[in-house]
PDB file of C-alpha atoms in Angstrom:
ATOM      1  CA  MET R   1     -31.666 -30.965 -13.004  1.00  0.00           C
ATOM      2  CA  HIS R   2     -31.552 -27.205 -12.511  1.00  0.00           C
ATOM      3  CA  HIS R   3     -31.519 -27.625  -8.700  1.00  0.00           C
ATOM      4  CA  VAL R   4     -28.534 -30.000  -8.858  1.00  0.00           C
ATOM      5  CA  ASP R   5     -26.684 -27.616 -11.194  1.00  0.00           C
ATOM      6  CA  GLN R   6     -27.237 -24.776  -8.734  1.00  0.00           C
ATOM      7  CA  LEU R   7     -25.987 -26.915  -5.829  1.00  0.00           C
ATOM      8  CA  ASN R   8     -22.906 -27.922  -7.814  1.00  0.00           C
ATOM      9  CA  LYS R   9     -22.176 -24.234  -8.431  1.00  0.00           C
ATOM     10  CA  GLU R  10     -22.539 -23.510  -4.698  1.00  0.00           C
ATOM     11  CA  ILE R  11     -20.236 -26.396  -3.782  1.00  0.00           C
ATOM     12  CA  HIS R  12     -17.662 -25.260  -6.348  1.00  0.00           C
ATOM     13  CA  PHE R  13     -17.944 -21.712  -4.960  1.00  0.00           C
ATOM     14  CA  TRP R  14     -17.209 -22.836  -1.375  1.00  0.00           C
ATOM     15  CA  VAL R  15     -14.393 -25.206  -2.414  1.00  0.00           C
ATOM     16  CA  GLU R  16     -12.739 -22.497  -4.518  1.00  0.00           C
ATOM     17  CA  LYS R  17     -13.253 -19.492  -2.215  1.00  0.00           C
ATOM     18  CA  LEU R  18     -12.240 -21.357   0.946  1.00  0.00           C
ATOM     19  CA  ASP R  19      -9.398 -23.217  -0.820  1.00  0.00           C
ATOM     20  CA  LEU R  20     -10.689 -26.622   0.320  1.00  0.00           C
ATOM     21  CA  LEU R  21      -8.929 -29.935  -0.365  1.00  0.00           C
ATOM     22  CA  PRO R  22     -10.262 -33.538  -0.355  1.00  0.00           C
ATOM     23  CA  HIS R  23     -10.338 -35.027   3.171  1.00  0.00           C
ATOM     24  CA  PRO R  24      -9.363 -38.712   3.697  1.00  0.00           C
ATOM     25  CA  GLU R  25     -12.642 -39.424   5.553  1.00  0.00           C
ATOM     26  CA  GLY R  26     -14.751 -37.786   2.806  1.00  0.00           C
ATOM     27  CA  GLY R  27     -15.723 -34.276   1.810  1.00  0.00           C
ATOM     28  CA  TYR R  28     -13.418 -31.257   1.605  1.00  0.00           C
ATOM     29  CA  TYR R  29     -11.519 -29.303   4.247  1.00  0.00           C
ATOM     30  CA  ARG R  30      -8.915 -26.706   5.054  1.00  0.00           C
ATOM     31  CA  GLU R  31      -7.277 -26.064   8.381  1.00  0.00           C
ATOM     32  CA  THR R  32      -7.885 -22.446   9.378  1.00  0.00           C
ATOM     33  CA  TYR R  33      -6.296 -22.347  12.826  1.00  0.00           C
ATOM     34  CA  ARG R  34      -3.610 -24.186  14.784  1.00  0.00           C
ATOM     35  CA  SER R  35      -2.833 -22.670  18.166  1.00  0.00           C
ATOM     36  CA  GLU R  36       0.710 -21.674  19.027  1.00  0.00           C
ATOM     37  CA  GLU R  37       0.168 -22.989  22.554  1.00  0.00           C
ATOM     38  CA  SER R  38       0.838 -26.671  22.985  1.00  0.00           C
ATOM     39  CA  ILE R  39       0.618 -29.439  25.565  1.00  0.00           C
ATOM     40  CA  GLN R  40       2.371 -32.780  26.096  1.00  0.00           C
ATOM     41  CA  ASN R  41       5.829 -31.151  25.934  1.00  0.00           C
ATOM     42  CA  GLY R  42       5.027 -29.474  22.622  1.00  0.00           C
ATOM     43  CA  LYS R  43       3.669 -32.610  20.942  1.00  0.00           C
ATOM     44  CA  ARG R  44       0.074 -31.396  20.660  1.00  0.00           C
ATOM     45  CA  GLN R  45      -1.502 -28.004  19.944  1.00  0.00           C
ATOM     46  CA  LEU R  46      -4.256 -26.831  22.293  1.00  0.00           C
ATOM     47  CA  LEU R  47      -6.759 -26.266  19.460  1.00  0.00           C
ATOM     48  CA  THR R  48      -7.157 -26.750  15.719  1.00  0.00           C
ATOM     49  CA  VAL R  49     -10.032 -25.594  13.489  1.00  0.00           C
ATOM     50  CA  ILE R  50     -11.072 -26.584   9.965  1.00  0.00           C
ATOM     51  CA  TYR R  51     -13.728 -25.718   7.425  1.00  0.00           C
ATOM     52  CA  PHE R  52     -15.438 -28.978   6.436  1.00  0.00           C
ATOM     53  CA  LEU R  53     -17.761 -29.347   3.447  1.00  0.00           C
ATOM     54  CA  LEU R  54     -19.687 -32.559   2.869  1.00  0.00           C
ATOM     55  CA  THR R  55     -22.106 -33.511   0.105  1.00  0.00           C
ATOM     56  CA  SER R  56     -24.870 -36.092   0.062  1.00  0.00           C
ATOM     57  CA  GLU R  57     -22.697 -38.115  -2.336  1.00  0.00           C
ATOM     58  CA  ASN R  58     -19.510 -37.601  -0.305  1.00  0.00           C
ATOM     59  CA  PRO R  59     -20.245 -38.172   3.419  1.00  0.00           C
ATOM     60  CA  SER R  60     -17.806 -38.404   6.313  1.00  0.00           C
ATOM     61  CA  ARG R  61     -16.988 -42.077   6.771  1.00  0.00           C
ATOM     62  CA  PHE R  62     -16.919 -43.687  10.207  1.00  0.00           C
ATOM     63  CA  HIS R  63     -13.792 -42.790  12.134  1.00  0.00           C
ATOM     64  CA  ARG R  64     -12.514 -42.084  15.625  1.00  0.00           C
ATOM     65  CA  ILE R  65     -10.189 -39.434  17.046  1.00  0.00           C
ATOM     66  CA  LYS R  66      -8.616 -38.983  20.485  1.00  0.00           C
ATOM     67  CA  SER R  67      -9.953 -35.440  21.109  1.00  0.00           C
ATOM     68  CA  ASP R  68     -13.330 -33.766  21.548  1.00  0.00           C
ATOM     69  CA  GLU R  69     -14.639 -32.283  18.297  1.00  0.00           C
ATOM     70  CA  HIS R  70     -16.938 -29.230  18.222  1.00  0.00           C
ATOM     71  CA  TRP R  71     -19.143 -28.787  15.134  1.00  0.00           C
ATOM     72  CA  PHE R  72     -20.471 -25.372  14.008  1.00  0.00           C
ATOM     73  CA  TYR R  73     -23.013 -25.017  11.197  1.00  0.00           C
ATOM     74  CA  HIS R  74     -22.502 -22.393   8.455  1.00  0.00           C
ATOM     75  CA  ALA R  75     -24.426 -23.060   5.238  1.00  0.00           C
ATOM     76  CA  GLY R  76     -26.294 -25.535   3.059  1.00  0.00           C
ATOM     77  CA  SER R  77     -28.430 -28.432   4.220  1.00  0.00           C
ATOM     78  CA  PRO R  78     -28.489 -29.720   7.789  1.00  0.00           C
ATOM     79  CA  LEU R  79     -25.934 -32.374   8.721  1.00  0.00           C
ATOM     80  CA  THR R  80     -26.447 -35.505  10.803  1.00  0.00           C
ATOM     81  CA  VAL R  81     -23.510 -36.734  12.874  1.00  0.00           C
ATOM     82  CA  HIS R  82     -23.980 -40.473  13.464  1.00  0.00           C
ATOM     83  CA  VAL R  83     -22.383 -41.705  16.702  1.00  0.00           C
ATOM     84  CA  LEU R  84     -22.219 -45.464  17.248  1.00  0.00           C
ATOM     85  CA  HIS R  85     -22.802 -46.834  20.727  1.00  0.00           C
ATOM     86  CA  HIS R  86     -23.277 -50.557  21.320  1.00  0.00           C
ATOM     87  CA  GLN R  87     -26.888 -50.096  22.407  1.00  0.00           C
ATOM     88  CA  LYS R  88     -27.893 -47.216  20.144  1.00  0.00           C
ATOM     89  CA  HIS R  89     -27.180 -45.174  17.049  1.00  0.00           C
ATOM     90  CA  GLU R  90     -27.167 -41.538  18.210  1.00  0.00           C
ATOM     91  CA  LYS R  91     -28.060 -38.881  15.623  1.00  0.00           C
ATOM     92  CA  ILE R  92     -26.921 -35.298  16.259  1.00  0.00           C
ATOM     93  CA  ARG R  93     -28.626 -32.939  13.805  1.00  0.00           C
ATOM     94  CA  ILE R  94     -26.571 -29.819  13.049  1.00  0.00           C
ATOM     95  CA  GLY R  95     -28.305 -26.881  11.392  1.00  0.00           C
ATOM     96  CA  ASN R  96     -30.226 -23.689  12.109  1.00  0.00           C
ATOM     97  CA  ASP R  97     -33.808 -25.001  12.372  1.00  0.00           C
ATOM     98  CA  LEU R  98     -34.114 -25.327  16.139  1.00  0.00           C
ATOM     99  CA  ASN R  99     -37.842 -26.161  15.840  1.00  0.00           C
ATOM    100  CA  ALA R 100     -36.896 -29.227  13.779  1.00  0.00           C
ATOM    101  CA  GLY R 101     -34.489 -30.522  16.445  1.00  0.00           C
ATOM    102  CA  GLN R 102     -31.325 -29.120  14.891  1.00  0.00           C
ATOM    103  CA  THR R 103     -28.569 -27.319  16.761  1.00  0.00           C
ATOM    104  CA  PRO R 104     -26.004 -24.868  15.319  1.00  0.00           C
ATOM    105  CA  HIS R 105     -23.277 -26.319  17.594  1.00  0.00           C
ATOM    106  CA  ALA R 106     -22.628 -29.795  18.949  1.00  0.00           C
ATOM    107  CA  VAL R 107     -19.763 -31.717  20.532  1.00  0.00           C
ATOM    108  CA  VAL R 108     -18.662 -35.237  19.609  1.00  0.00           C
ATOM    109  CA  PRO R 109     -16.720 -36.687  22.562  1.00  0.00           C
ATOM    110  CA  ARG R 110     -13.264 -38.135  22.047  1.00  0.00           C
ATOM    111  CA  ASN R 111     -12.779 -41.841  21.333  1.00  0.00           C
ATOM    112  CA  VAL R 112     -16.272 -42.471  19.925  1.00  0.00           C
ATOM    113  CA  ILE R 113     -16.940 -43.813  16.443  1.00  0.00           C
ATOM    114  CA  PHE R 114     -18.778 -41.323  14.260  1.00  0.00           C
ATOM    115  CA  GLY R 115     -19.458 -40.258  10.691  1.00  0.00           C
ATOM    116  CA  SER R 116     -21.674 -37.619   9.103  1.00  0.00           C
ATOM    117  CA  SER R 117     -24.214 -37.381   6.311  1.00  0.00           C
ATOM    118  CA  VAL R 118     -25.954 -34.462   4.652  1.00  0.00           C
ATOM    119  CA  GLU R 119     -29.711 -34.278   5.117  1.00  0.00           C
ATOM    120  CA  THR R 120     -31.737 -33.562   2.003  1.00  0.00           C
ATOM    121  CA  ASN R 121     -35.258 -32.199   1.719  1.00  0.00           C
ATOM    122  CA  GLU R 122     -38.061 -34.531   0.730  1.00  0.00           C
ATOM    123  CA  GLY R 123     -37.873 -35.277  -2.981  1.00  0.00           C
ATOM    124  CA  GLU R 124     -34.249 -34.101  -3.220  1.00  0.00           C
ATOM    125  CA  LYS R 125     -31.358 -36.496  -3.667  1.00  0.00           C
ATOM    126  CA  PHE R 126     -28.477 -34.061  -3.456  1.00  0.00           C
ATOM    127  CA  GLY R 127     -27.273 -31.424  -0.997  1.00  0.00           C
ATOM    128  CA  TYR R 128     -24.243 -30.103   0.846  1.00  0.00           C
ATOM    129  CA  SER R 129     -23.323 -28.847   4.320  1.00  0.00           C
ATOM    130  CA  LEU R 130     -20.586 -26.410   5.297  1.00  0.00           C
ATOM    131  CA  VAL R 131     -19.450 -26.562   8.917  1.00  0.00           C
ATOM    132  CA  SER R 132     -16.395 -25.779  10.986  1.00  0.00           C
ATOM    133  CA  CYS R 133     -14.847 -28.329  13.315  1.00  0.00           C
ATOM    134  CA  ALA R 134     -12.750 -27.284  16.313  1.00  0.00           C
ATOM    135  CA  VAL R 135     -10.701 -30.035  17.948  1.00  0.00           C
ATOM    136  CA  ALA R 136      -9.205 -29.769  21.429  1.00  0.00           C
ATOM    137  CA  PRO R 137      -6.555 -30.938  22.140  1.00  0.00           C
ATOM    138  CA  GLY R 138      -5.645 -30.165  18.531  1.00  0.00           C
ATOM    139  CA  PHE R 139      -6.179 -32.617  15.695  1.00  0.00           C
ATOM    140  CA  ASP R 140      -3.288 -34.757  14.509  1.00  0.00           C
ATOM    141  CA  PHE R 141      -3.632 -37.432  11.799  1.00  0.00           C
ATOM    142  CA  GLU R 142      -1.636 -39.691  14.149  1.00  0.00           C
ATOM    143  CA  ASP R 143      -4.818 -39.848  16.294  1.00  0.00           C
ATOM    144  CA  PHE R 144      -7.153 -40.448  13.334  1.00  0.00           C
ATOM    145  CA  GLU R 145      -8.540 -43.964  12.815  1.00  0.00           C
ATOM    146  CA  LEU R 146     -10.713 -44.684   9.768  1.00  0.00           C
ATOM    147  CA  LEU R 147     -12.808 -47.777  10.493  1.00  0.00           C
ATOM    148  CA  ASP R 148     -13.607 -50.488   7.966  1.00  0.00           C
ATOM    149  CA  ARG R 149     -17.009 -52.006   7.228  1.00  0.00           C
ATOM    150  CA  GLU R 150     -16.196 -55.557   8.380  1.00  0.00           C
ATOM    151  CA  THR R 151     -14.918 -54.439  11.797  1.00  0.00           C
ATOM    152  CA  LEU R 152     -17.915 -52.167  12.360  1.00  0.00           C
ATOM    153  CA  LEU R 153     -20.447 -54.824  11.307  1.00  0.00           C
ATOM    154  CA  ASN R 154     -18.808 -57.280  13.724  1.00  0.00           C
ATOM    155  CA  ASP R 155     -18.741 -54.767  16.585  1.00  0.00           C
ATOM    156  CA  PHE R 156     -22.124 -53.084  15.925  1.00  0.00           C
ATOM    157  CA  PRO R 157     -24.398 -55.627  14.172  1.00  0.00           C
ATOM    158  CA  LYS R 158     -27.534 -53.670  15.196  1.00  0.00           C
ATOM    159  CA  HIS R 159     -26.420 -50.671  13.122  1.00  0.00           C
ATOM    160  CA  GLU R 160     -25.904 -52.367   9.749  1.00  0.00           C
ATOM    161  CA  GLU R 161     -27.929 -49.846   7.696  1.00  0.00           C
ATOM    162  CA  ILE R 162     -25.887 -46.755   8.669  1.00  0.00           C
ATOM    163  CA  ILE R 163     -22.602 -48.715   8.610  1.00  0.00           C
ATOM    164  CA  LEU R 164     -23.246 -49.711   4.999  1.00  0.00           C
ATOM    165  CA  LYS R 165     -23.955 -46.061   4.151  1.00  0.00           C
ATOM    166  CA  LEU R 166     -20.870 -44.552   5.858  1.00  0.00           C
ATOM    167  CA  THR R 167     -18.127 -47.111   5.032  1.00  0.00           C
TER     168      THR R 167
END
C-alpha cells in the first residue's frame, strides 16, 4: 500500500504544480503553447502543445485526430501508445529505457486510431506517465473523435483485448 500512496502523492504533485485538468479521452492535461501563426485563413494554429498525465487506472481511450501528434516522455512509468491498423496492433513504447525498446519521442500520424496505457513493473498494479504532446497543425477539439467500443469491435475484431481495455 505504501507504494500506491507514494504514487498518488506524485500524481497529485504533478496535477497541482502543472495545473492539470481532466481530459475527455482520459487522464489530465493543460495546454502550454498555442502558436500565434496560423494556417487555413486563420482557422488553425501551426502548433499546440500540452502536458498529458495518464495513470494505469485512467488511460487514454481510443480516439482519432486530423493532425500528427508528437509524444515526449518526462516522468513516471513508460507509456504504450496503441495504434490500430486492420492487420496489426502497433505498440509504441515511450520512455527512457532505450535498451528495453522504449523511445523518449515518437510520432502518431494523423487520422489513425490510437489510445495509450501506462506500463507497470512486474508485480505492480498502479503507475503514472507524464508526457508532452505537440500537435501540428494545432489541435482543435473540432478534429477530435472519441471512438466507441461497438464500432471498434466491428472494424477491428482481431484487436478485441486492447479495445476492451481502452474503451
